[in-house]
């Protein structure tokens, strides 16, 4: 294999593809990026068995061929020579990387052992704008579980019915759900996509708003954007039904300035940072919400003006969870709805209520 390409193009491609390389030392070839030179194109591929990314780069191919290189080291090195034109040349044992007047040598592995990446995934499809997809990903993925005890909770559920889409995630302590419209679909479907996959899709989507197709087939999904293709396994199993979790009626509702509430919670959180539950308290009464915390480090007690309907309430919560929710809402005012101090509560925009966070309160000695 022998080819010449622009360093900036190669570095950009390598940094995208390397995200699919395995970091678990299962098989050496899964830690590699496969380089395939054909016609006037260099194709970079990587997979860890769950996610695969393929990226094409224009190149001046003098000798066709394919090899595998260590993804971690190749990506780090190419990033440091992106300002040069790069000549890649293999001799069957190693690969020479030539730039300016310099030459570096890297070990290679045979491409024969690299897994076949199936890109023939097109049985079902739904289409939506890239801006909408980015919004759904940003709003939900950080609420996914990170441990292996319930693998399906490490993903986001996508439900498409007609032209409606609903994306939901939860980790056992909080839930995020957001609904909207698709531009088209081949029919109703329900999938659970790994959060890691969605975050990589978010990075590969173009900055300009345009339609994107999401293809699904036999527990796999595929998304293609410009010169990049991403495929991923989907999680199987029964996802928790949000309808059984989200309360329909509330005893207390609070409408408050998002900016004021966020700033007050962040100040209170300073003194509980590092504690297990980062505990803060809301005292809701009359026309105000008092945000407070009391720790060995310090105390905060800040009243905020609010529109309160219903019963007075004192409730404890994880400050990080409520800050995460508020950060992903975008209107001037937010509405929080409560029942008892031990029941989950919700937080959402005051006007556009298509997005919603549900958070479990923290049990304390006073409400256990």
Tab-separated table of C-alpha atoms in Angstrom:
chain	number	residue	atom	x	y	z
A	1	UNK	CA	0.000	0.000	0.000
A	2	UNK	CA	1.286	3.455	-0.883
A	3	UNK	CA	-0.641	6.723	-0.844
A	4	UNK	CA	-0.360	10.470	-0.363
A	5	UNK	CA	-2.969	12.554	1.492
A	6	UNK	CA	-3.431	15.830	3.315
A	7	UNK	CA	-2.511	15.626	6.993
A	8	UNK	CA	-5.486	17.683	8.159
A	9	UNK	CA	-7.946	15.405	6.344
A	10	UNK	CA	-6.250	12.277	7.699
A	11	UNK	CA	-6.105	13.609	11.270
A	12	UNK	CA	-9.791	14.552	11.194
A	13	UNK	CA	-10.751	11.095	9.920
A	14	UNK	CA	-8.555	9.217	12.380
A	15	UNK	CA	-9.914	11.162	15.360
A	16	UNK	CA	-13.471	10.239	14.336
A	17	UNK	CA	-12.788	6.576	13.653
A	18	UNK	CA	-10.592	5.865	16.690
A	19	UNK	CA	-13.648	6.333	18.954
A	20	UNK	CA	-14.799	2.886	17.806
A	21	UNK	CA	-11.532	1.140	18.743
A	22	UNK	CA	-11.765	-1.234	21.690
A	23	UNK	CA	-10.127	-0.207	24.963
A	24	UNK	CA	-10.710	-3.546	26.716
A	25	UNK	CA	-7.796	-5.570	25.286
A	26	UNK	CA	-10.123	-8.325	24.049
A	27	UNK	CA	-8.433	-8.845	20.683
A	28	UNK	CA	-5.453	-6.858	19.337
A	29	UNK	CA	-7.172	-6.276	15.986
A	30	UNK	CA	-10.130	-4.570	17.724
A	31	UNK	CA	-7.722	-1.943	19.027
A	32	UNK	CA	-6.733	-1.158	15.440
A	33	UNK	CA	-7.818	1.101	12.631
A	34	UNK	CA	-7.967	-0.617	9.246
A	35	UNK	CA	-6.594	1.440	6.361
A	36	UNK	CA	-7.845	0.465	2.895
A	37	UNK	CA	-6.491	2.236	-0.191
A	38	UNK	CA	-8.606	1.835	-3.341
A	39	UNK	CA	-8.842	4.017	-6.460
A	40	UNK	CA	-8.513	7.593	-5.211
A	41	UNK	CA	-9.783	6.937	-1.674
A	42	UNK	CA	-8.400	5.941	1.719
A	43	UNK	CA	-11.028	4.246	3.892
A	44	UNK	CA	-10.490	4.101	7.653
A	45	UNK	CA	-12.513	1.586	9.694
A	46	UNK	CA	-12.686	0.666	13.379
A	47	UNK	CA	-14.977	-1.476	15.516
A	48	UNK	CA	-15.096	-2.866	19.030
A	49	UNK	CA	-17.901	-5.312	18.254
A	50	UNK	CA	-20.674	-2.968	19.413
A	51	UNK	CA	-20.038	0.177	17.395
A	52	UNK	CA	-18.260	0.633	14.051
A	53	UNK	CA	-17.183	3.828	12.282
A	54	UNK	CA	-16.052	4.097	8.662
A	55	UNK	CA	-14.625	7.291	7.187
A	56	UNK	CA	-13.401	8.052	3.643
A	57	UNK	CA	-10.575	10.446	2.828
A	58	UNK	CA	-9.449	11.570	-0.612
A	59	UNK	CA	-5.958	10.314	-1.394
A	60	UNK	CA	-3.498	9.914	-4.230
A	61	UNK	CA	-3.216	6.120	-4.262
A	62	UNK	CA	-0.032	4.786	-5.881
A	63	UNK	CA	-0.400	1.217	-4.654
A	64	UNK	CA	-3.640	-0.322	-3.425
A	65	UNK	CA	-3.787	-2.438	-0.283
A	66	UNK	CA	-4.993	-2.615	3.299
A	67	UNK	CA	-3.391	-2.945	6.721
A	68	UNK	CA	-4.255	-2.462	10.390
A	69	UNK	CA	-2.456	-0.031	12.704
A	70	UNK	CA	-2.756	0.555	16.440
A	71	UNK	CA	-5.581	3.078	16.690
A	72	UNK	CA	-4.489	4.875	19.849
A	73	UNK	CA	-0.899	5.514	18.749
A	74	UNK	CA	-1.727	6.229	15.119
A	75	UNK	CA	-4.339	8.845	16.058
A	76	UNK	CA	-2.066	10.570	18.549
A	77	UNK	CA	0.840	10.673	16.097
A	78	UNK	CA	-1.136	11.816	13.045
A	79	UNK	CA	-2.654	14.659	15.073
A	80	UNK	CA	0.861	16.023	15.610
A	81	UNK	CA	1.733	16.054	11.891
A	82	UNK	CA	-1.574	17.310	10.500
A	83	UNK	CA	0.089	20.411	9.029
A	84	UNK	CA	2.002	18.316	6.462
A	85	UNK	CA	1.208	16.215	3.444
A	86	UNK	CA	1.593	12.610	4.545
A	87	UNK	CA	2.892	9.660	2.571
A	88	UNK	CA	1.944	6.217	3.884
A	89	UNK	CA	3.835	3.208	2.560
A	90	UNK	CA	3.848	-0.406	3.751
A	91	UNK	CA	6.285	-3.216	3.075
A	92	UNK	CA	4.285	-6.116	4.561
A	93	UNK	CA	5.962	-5.824	7.968
A	94	UNK	CA	5.647	-2.162	8.928
A	95	UNK	CA	4.278	1.150	7.667
A	96	UNK	CA	6.412	4.188	6.957
A	97	UNK	CA	4.848	7.564	7.685
A	98	UNK	CA	6.645	10.288	5.746
A	99	UNK	CA	6.070	14.017	6.245
A	100	UNK	CA	8.284	16.959	5.252
A	101	UNK	CA	11.820	15.513	5.416
A	102	UNK	CA	10.962	13.036	8.169
A	103	UNK	CA	10.117	9.359	8.268
A	104	UNK	CA	8.489	7.399	11.099
A	105	UNK	CA	7.853	3.662	11.208
A	106	UNK	CA	4.858	1.880	12.788
A	107	UNK	CA	4.119	-1.787	13.273
A	108	UNK	CA	1.142	-3.176	11.357
A	109	UNK	CA	-1.201	-6.162	11.621
A	110	UNK	CA	-2.785	-8.107	8.791
A	111	UNK	CA	-6.157	-6.761	7.681
A	112	UNK	CA	-7.310	-10.365	7.101
A	113	UNK	CA	-8.196	-10.691	10.806
A	114	UNK	CA	-10.215	-7.468	10.931
A	115	UNK	CA	-13.968	-8.131	11.423
A	116	UNK	CA	-16.336	-7.585	8.512
A	117	UNK	CA	-18.469	-4.491	9.158
A	118	UNK	CA	-21.994	-4.979	7.870
A	119	UNK	CA	-23.330	-1.829	6.223
A	120	UNK	CA	-26.285	-3.562	4.548
A	121	UNK	CA	-28.784	-2.236	7.111
A	122	UNK	CA	-31.897	-0.795	5.500
A	123	UNK	CA	-34.984	-2.797	6.497
A	124	UNK	CA	-36.613	0.073	8.433
A	125	UNK	CA	-35.891	3.787	8.468
A	126	UNK	CA	-36.948	7.061	10.024
A	127	UNK	CA	-35.870	10.561	8.991
A	128	UNK	CA	-35.565	13.757	11.004
A	129	UNK	CA	-33.619	16.982	10.999
A	130	UNK	CA	-30.073	16.913	12.335
A	131	UNK	CA	-30.865	19.746	14.752
A	132	UNK	CA	-33.763	17.782	16.229
A	133	UNK	CA	-31.678	14.625	16.549
A	134	UNK	CA	-28.897	16.584	18.257
A	135	UNK	CA	-31.447	18.031	20.687
A	136	UNK	CA	-32.841	14.585	21.549
A	137	UNK	CA	-29.333	13.226	22.135
A	138	UNK	CA	-28.230	16.159	24.293
A	139	UNK	CA	-31.404	16.084	26.349
A	140	UNK	CA	-31.406	12.367	27.170
A	141	UNK	CA	-28.042	10.593	26.984
A	142	UNK	CA	-26.593	11.871	30.259
A	143	UNK	CA	-29.542	10.318	32.106
A	144	UNK	CA	-28.554	6.828	30.918
A	145	UNK	CA	-27.118	4.362	33.415
A	146	UNK	CA	-23.371	3.718	33.317
A	147	UNK	CA	-23.137	0.417	35.183
A	148	UNK	CA	-23.635	-3.069	33.767
A	149	UNK	CA	-26.332	-4.248	36.211
A	150	UNK	CA	-29.119	-3.363	33.756
A	151	UNK	CA	-27.526	-3.002	30.306
A	152	UNK	CA	-30.685	-1.780	28.589
A	153	UNK	CA	-30.660	1.350	30.775
A	154	UNK	CA	-27.314	2.301	29.198
A	155	UNK	CA	-29.312	3.302	26.125
A	156	UNK	CA	-32.070	5.658	25.007
A	157	UNK	CA	-35.415	4.353	23.862
A	158	UNK	CA	-36.699	5.718	20.532
A	159	UNK	CA	-40.416	5.153	19.875
A	160	UNK	CA	-41.805	6.147	16.471
A	161	UNK	CA	-45.552	6.087	15.928
A	162	UNK	CA	-46.796	7.685	12.738
A	163	UNK	CA	-45.011	11.024	12.541
A	164	UNK	CA	-44.433	11.196	16.308
A	165	UNK	CA	-41.126	10.407	17.997
A	166	UNK	CA	-40.437	10.057	21.714
A	167	UNK	CA	-36.956	9.562	23.177
A	168	UNK	CA	-36.562	8.411	26.794
A	169	UNK	CA	-33.690	7.548	29.123
A	170	UNK	CA	-33.378	6.740	32.816
A	171	UNK	CA	-30.779	5.494	35.269
A	172	UNK	CA	-32.935	4.495	38.251
A	173	UNK	CA	-32.737	7.916	39.933
A	174	UNK	CA	-33.948	10.218	37.154
A	175	UNK	CA	-35.699	10.081	33.817
A	176	UNK	CA	-35.609	12.292	30.733
A	177	UNK	CA	-38.145	12.202	27.928
A	178	UNK	CA	-38.680	14.425	24.918
A	179	UNK	CA	-41.128	14.200	22.033
A	180	UNK	CA	-41.332	15.684	18.564
A	181	UNK	CA	-41.964	14.915	14.912
A	182	UNK	CA	-40.137	12.829	12.313
A	183	UNK	CA	-40.010	13.890	8.680
A	184	UNK	CA	-40.875	10.367	7.604
A	185	UNK	CA	-40.671	6.689	8.554
A	186	UNK	CA	-41.264	3.263	7.068
A	187	UNK	CA	-43.579	2.384	9.965
A	188	UNK	CA	-43.892	2.268	13.724
A	189	UNK	CA	-40.812	1.048	15.577
A	190	UNK	CA	-39.182	0.912	18.980
A	191	UNK	CA	-35.422	0.651	19.511
A	192	UNK	CA	-32.980	1.166	22.375
A	193	UNK	CA	-29.716	2.699	21.190
A	194	UNK	CA	-26.550	2.815	23.361
A	195	UNK	CA	-25.827	6.280	24.734
A	196	UNK	CA	-22.244	5.956	23.554
A	197	UNK	CA	-23.455	5.412	19.983
A	198	UNK	CA	-25.727	8.451	20.150
A	199	UNK	CA	-22.931	10.667	21.437
A	200	UNK	CA	-20.723	9.608	18.521
A	201	UNK	CA	-23.588	10.287	16.093
A	202	UNK	CA	-23.943	13.749	17.621
A	203	UNK	CA	-20.260	14.470	16.889
A	204	UNK	CA	-20.452	13.276	13.276
A	205	UNK	CA	-23.577	15.221	12.311
A	206	UNK	CA	-22.972	18.346	10.185
A	207	UNK	CA	-23.307	21.799	11.685
A	208	UNK	CA	-25.909	22.820	9.104
A	209	UNK	CA	-29.463	21.591	9.623
A	210	UNK	CA	-30.525	18.916	7.151
A	211	UNK	CA	-32.440	15.660	7.031
A	212	UNK	CA	-30.722	12.534	8.296
A	213	UNK	CA	-31.865	8.929	7.832
A	214	UNK	CA	-31.589	6.370	10.633
A	215	UNK	CA	-31.698	2.786	9.350
A	216	UNK	CA	-32.624	-0.219	11.504
A	217	UNK	CA	-32.429	-3.952	10.826
A	218	UNK	CA	-32.149	-7.083	13.019
A	219	UNK	CA	-30.865	-5.377	16.151
A	220	UNK	CA	-28.523	-3.050	14.273
A	221	UNK	CA	-28.681	0.596	13.236
A	222	UNK	CA	-26.837	2.679	10.652
A	223	UNK	CA	-26.391	6.412	10.221
A	224	UNK	CA	-24.445	7.969	7.334
A	225	UNK	CA	-23.380	11.602	7.125
A	226	UNK	CA	-21.171	12.989	4.397
A	227	UNK	CA	-18.120	10.643	4.204
A	228	UNK	CA	-18.797	8.884	7.523
A	229	UNK	CA	-20.816	5.743	8.252
A	230	UNK	CA	-21.620	4.582	11.777
A	231	UNK	CA	-23.196	1.251	12.654
A	232	UNK	CA	-24.111	-0.011	16.098
A	233	UNK	CA	-25.755	-2.881	17.893
A	234	UNK	CA	-29.025	-2.058	19.606
A	235	UNK	CA	-29.977	-3.248	23.080
A	236	UNK	CA	-32.637	-5.944	23.341
A	237	UNK	CA	-35.161	-6.425	26.112
A	238	UNK	CA	-38.081	-4.606	27.690
A	239	UNK	CA	-37.508	-0.938	28.425
A	240	UNK	CA	-39.301	0.563	31.410
A	241	UNK	CA	-42.654	2.115	30.480
A	242	UNK	CA	-42.457	5.788	31.372
A	243	UNK	CA	-46.259	5.966	31.607
A	244	UNK	CA	-46.032	3.845	34.771
A	245	UNK	CA	-43.505	6.199	36.364
A	246	UNK	CA	-44.513	9.761	35.511
A	247	UNK	CA	-47.302	11.030	37.812
A	248	UNK	CA	-50.416	12.386	36.131
A	249	UNK	CA	-51.599	14.644	38.940
A	250	UNK	CA	-49.721	16.864	41.373
A	251	UNK	CA	-50.413	18.449	44.742
A	252	UNK	CA	-48.015	21.376	44.289
A	253	UNK	CA	-46.737	23.246	41.227
A	254	UNK	CA	-44.071	25.930	41.210
A	255	UNK	CA	-43.244	28.360	38.396
A	256	UNK	CA	-39.918	30.122	38.884
A	257	UNK	CA	-37.218	31.951	36.926
A	258	UNK	CA	-34.854	29.365	35.429
A	259	UNK	CA	-31.833	31.666	35.717
A	260	UNK	CA	-32.482	32.596	39.365
A	261	UNK	CA	-33.173	28.997	40.358
A	262	UNK	CA	-30.049	27.708	38.598
A	263	UNK	CA	-27.800	30.302	40.207
A	264	UNK	CA	-29.243	29.678	43.667
A	265	UNK	CA	-28.865	25.891	43.417
A	266	UNK	CA	-25.301	26.229	42.123
A	267	UNK	CA	-24.370	28.405	45.097
A	268	UNK	CA	-25.934	25.936	47.518
A	269	UNK	CA	-24.194	23.030	45.764
A	270	UNK	CA	-20.760	24.523	46.522
A	271	UNK	CA	-21.010	23.432	50.154
A	272	UNK	CA	-22.176	19.871	49.450
A	273	UNK	CA	-19.876	19.080	46.540
A	274	UNK	CA	-18.244	15.700	47.070
A	275	UNK	CA	-20.934	14.434	49.432
A	276	UNK	CA	-22.783	11.267	48.392
A	277	UNK	CA	-26.083	12.876	47.387
A	278	UNK	CA	-24.994	16.544	47.109
A	279	UNK	CA	-28.105	17.222	49.178
A	280	UNK	CA	-30.079	20.484	48.934
A	281	UNK	CA	-33.536	21.355	50.237
A	282	UNK	CA	-36.532	23.159	48.744
A	283	UNK	CA	-38.989	24.758	51.168
A	284	UNK	CA	-42.084	25.701	49.160
A	285	UNK	CA	-44.596	27.979	50.848
A	286	UNK	CA	-46.678	31.025	50.023
A	287	UNK	CA	-45.138	32.752	47.031
A	288	UNK	CA	-41.583	31.566	47.400
A	289	UNK	CA	-39.150	28.669	47.182
A	290	UNK	CA	-36.333	28.652	49.722
A	291	UNK	CA	-33.217	26.873	48.447
A	292	UNK	CA	-31.028	25.759	51.341
A	293	UNK	CA	-28.249	23.474	52.397
A	294	UNK	CA	-26.466	22.826	55.671
A	295	UNK	CA	-23.126	21.045	55.792
A	296	UNK	CA	-19.919	21.071	57.816
A	297	UNK	CA	-18.465	23.434	55.220
A	298	UNK	CA	-21.203	26.049	55.282
A	299	UNK	CA	-24.884	26.960	55.049
A	300	UNK	CA	-27.016	28.562	52.343
A	301	UNK	CA	-30.590	29.836	52.689
A	302	UNK	CA	-31.926	31.752	49.679
A	303	UNK	CA	-35.597	32.645	49.061
A	304	UNK	CA	-36.798	32.931	45.451
A	305	UNK	CA	-40.056	34.535	44.336
A	306	UNK	CA	-42.295	32.000	42.602
A	307	UNK	CA	-45.844	31.277	41.515
A	308	UNK	CA	-46.939	28.487	43.838
A	309	UNK	CA	-50.168	26.535	43.525
A	310	UNK	CA	-51.102	23.867	46.034
A	311	UNK	CA	-49.753	22.613	49.325
A	312	UNK	CA	-46.634	23.749	51.139
A	313	UNK	CA	-43.816	21.233	50.855
A	314	UNK	CA	-40.277	20.542	52.042
A	315	UNK	CA	-38.313	18.208	49.797
A	316	UNK	CA	-34.670	17.102	49.551
A	317	UNK	CA	-32.888	16.346	46.270
A	318	UNK	CA	-29.543	15.725	44.617
A	319	UNK	CA	-28.288	19.145	43.488
A	320	UNK	CA	-26.472	17.699	40.465
A	321	UNK	CA	-29.637	16.073	39.134
A	322	UNK	CA	-31.709	19.236	39.315
A	323	UNK	CA	-28.901	21.371	37.808
A	324	UNK	CA	-28.597	18.923	34.905
A	325	UNK	CA	-32.328	19.238	34.286
A	326	UNK	CA	-32.361	23.021	34.413
A	327	UNK	CA	-29.334	23.278	32.124
A	328	UNK	CA	-31.213	21.394	29.419
A	329	UNK	CA	-34.325	23.553	29.596
A	330	UNK	CA	-34.307	26.731	27.542
A	331	UNK	CA	-37.186	29.002	28.534
A	332	UNK	CA	-37.150	31.921	30.972
A	333	UNK	CA	-39.336	30.073	33.471
A	334	UNK	CA	-39.431	26.448	34.565
A	335	UNK	CA	-42.283	24.569	36.181
A	336	UNK	CA	-41.701	21.978	38.902
A	337	UNK	CA	-44.513	19.701	39.987
A	338	UNK	CA	-44.567	17.774	43.263
A	339	UNK	CA	-46.645	15.390	45.340
A	340	UNK	CA	-45.287	14.123	48.641
A	341	UNK	CA	-41.703	14.653	49.802
A	342	UNK	CA	-40.901	11.006	49.050
A	343	UNK	CA	-42.501	10.948	45.583
A	344	UNK	CA	-40.688	11.697	42.310
A	345	UNK	CA	-41.167	15.212	40.947
A	346	UNK	CA	-40.896	16.645	37.457
A	347	UNK	CA	-39.215	19.692	35.967
A	348	UNK	CA	-39.971	21.163	32.530
A	349	UNK	CA	-40.296	24.350	30.504
A	350	UNK	CA	-43.278	26.529	31.381
A	351	UNK	CA	-44.634	26.758	27.814
A	352	UNK	CA	-43.173	24.014	25.582
A	353	UNK	CA	-43.732	20.933	27.709
A	354	UNK	CA	-42.687	18.336	25.147
A	355	UNK	CA	-39.544	17.729	27.223
A	356	UNK	CA	-39.628	16.575	30.821
A	357	UNK	CA	-37.290	15.505	33.617
A	358	UNK	CA	-38.403	13.282	36.476
A	359	UNK	CA	-36.186	13.136	39.564
A	360	UNK	CA	-36.383	10.966	42.669
A	361	UNK	CA	-36.053	12.968	45.905
A	362	UNK	CA	-33.486	12.029	48.515
A	363	UNK	CA	-34.829	10.354	51.638
A	364	UNK	CA	-33.678	12.032	54.833
A	365	UNK	CA	-34.283	11.374	58.515
A	366	UNK	CA	-37.304	13.683	58.308
A	367	UNK	CA	-39.035	11.998	55.377
A	368	UNK	CA	-37.899	8.358	55.543
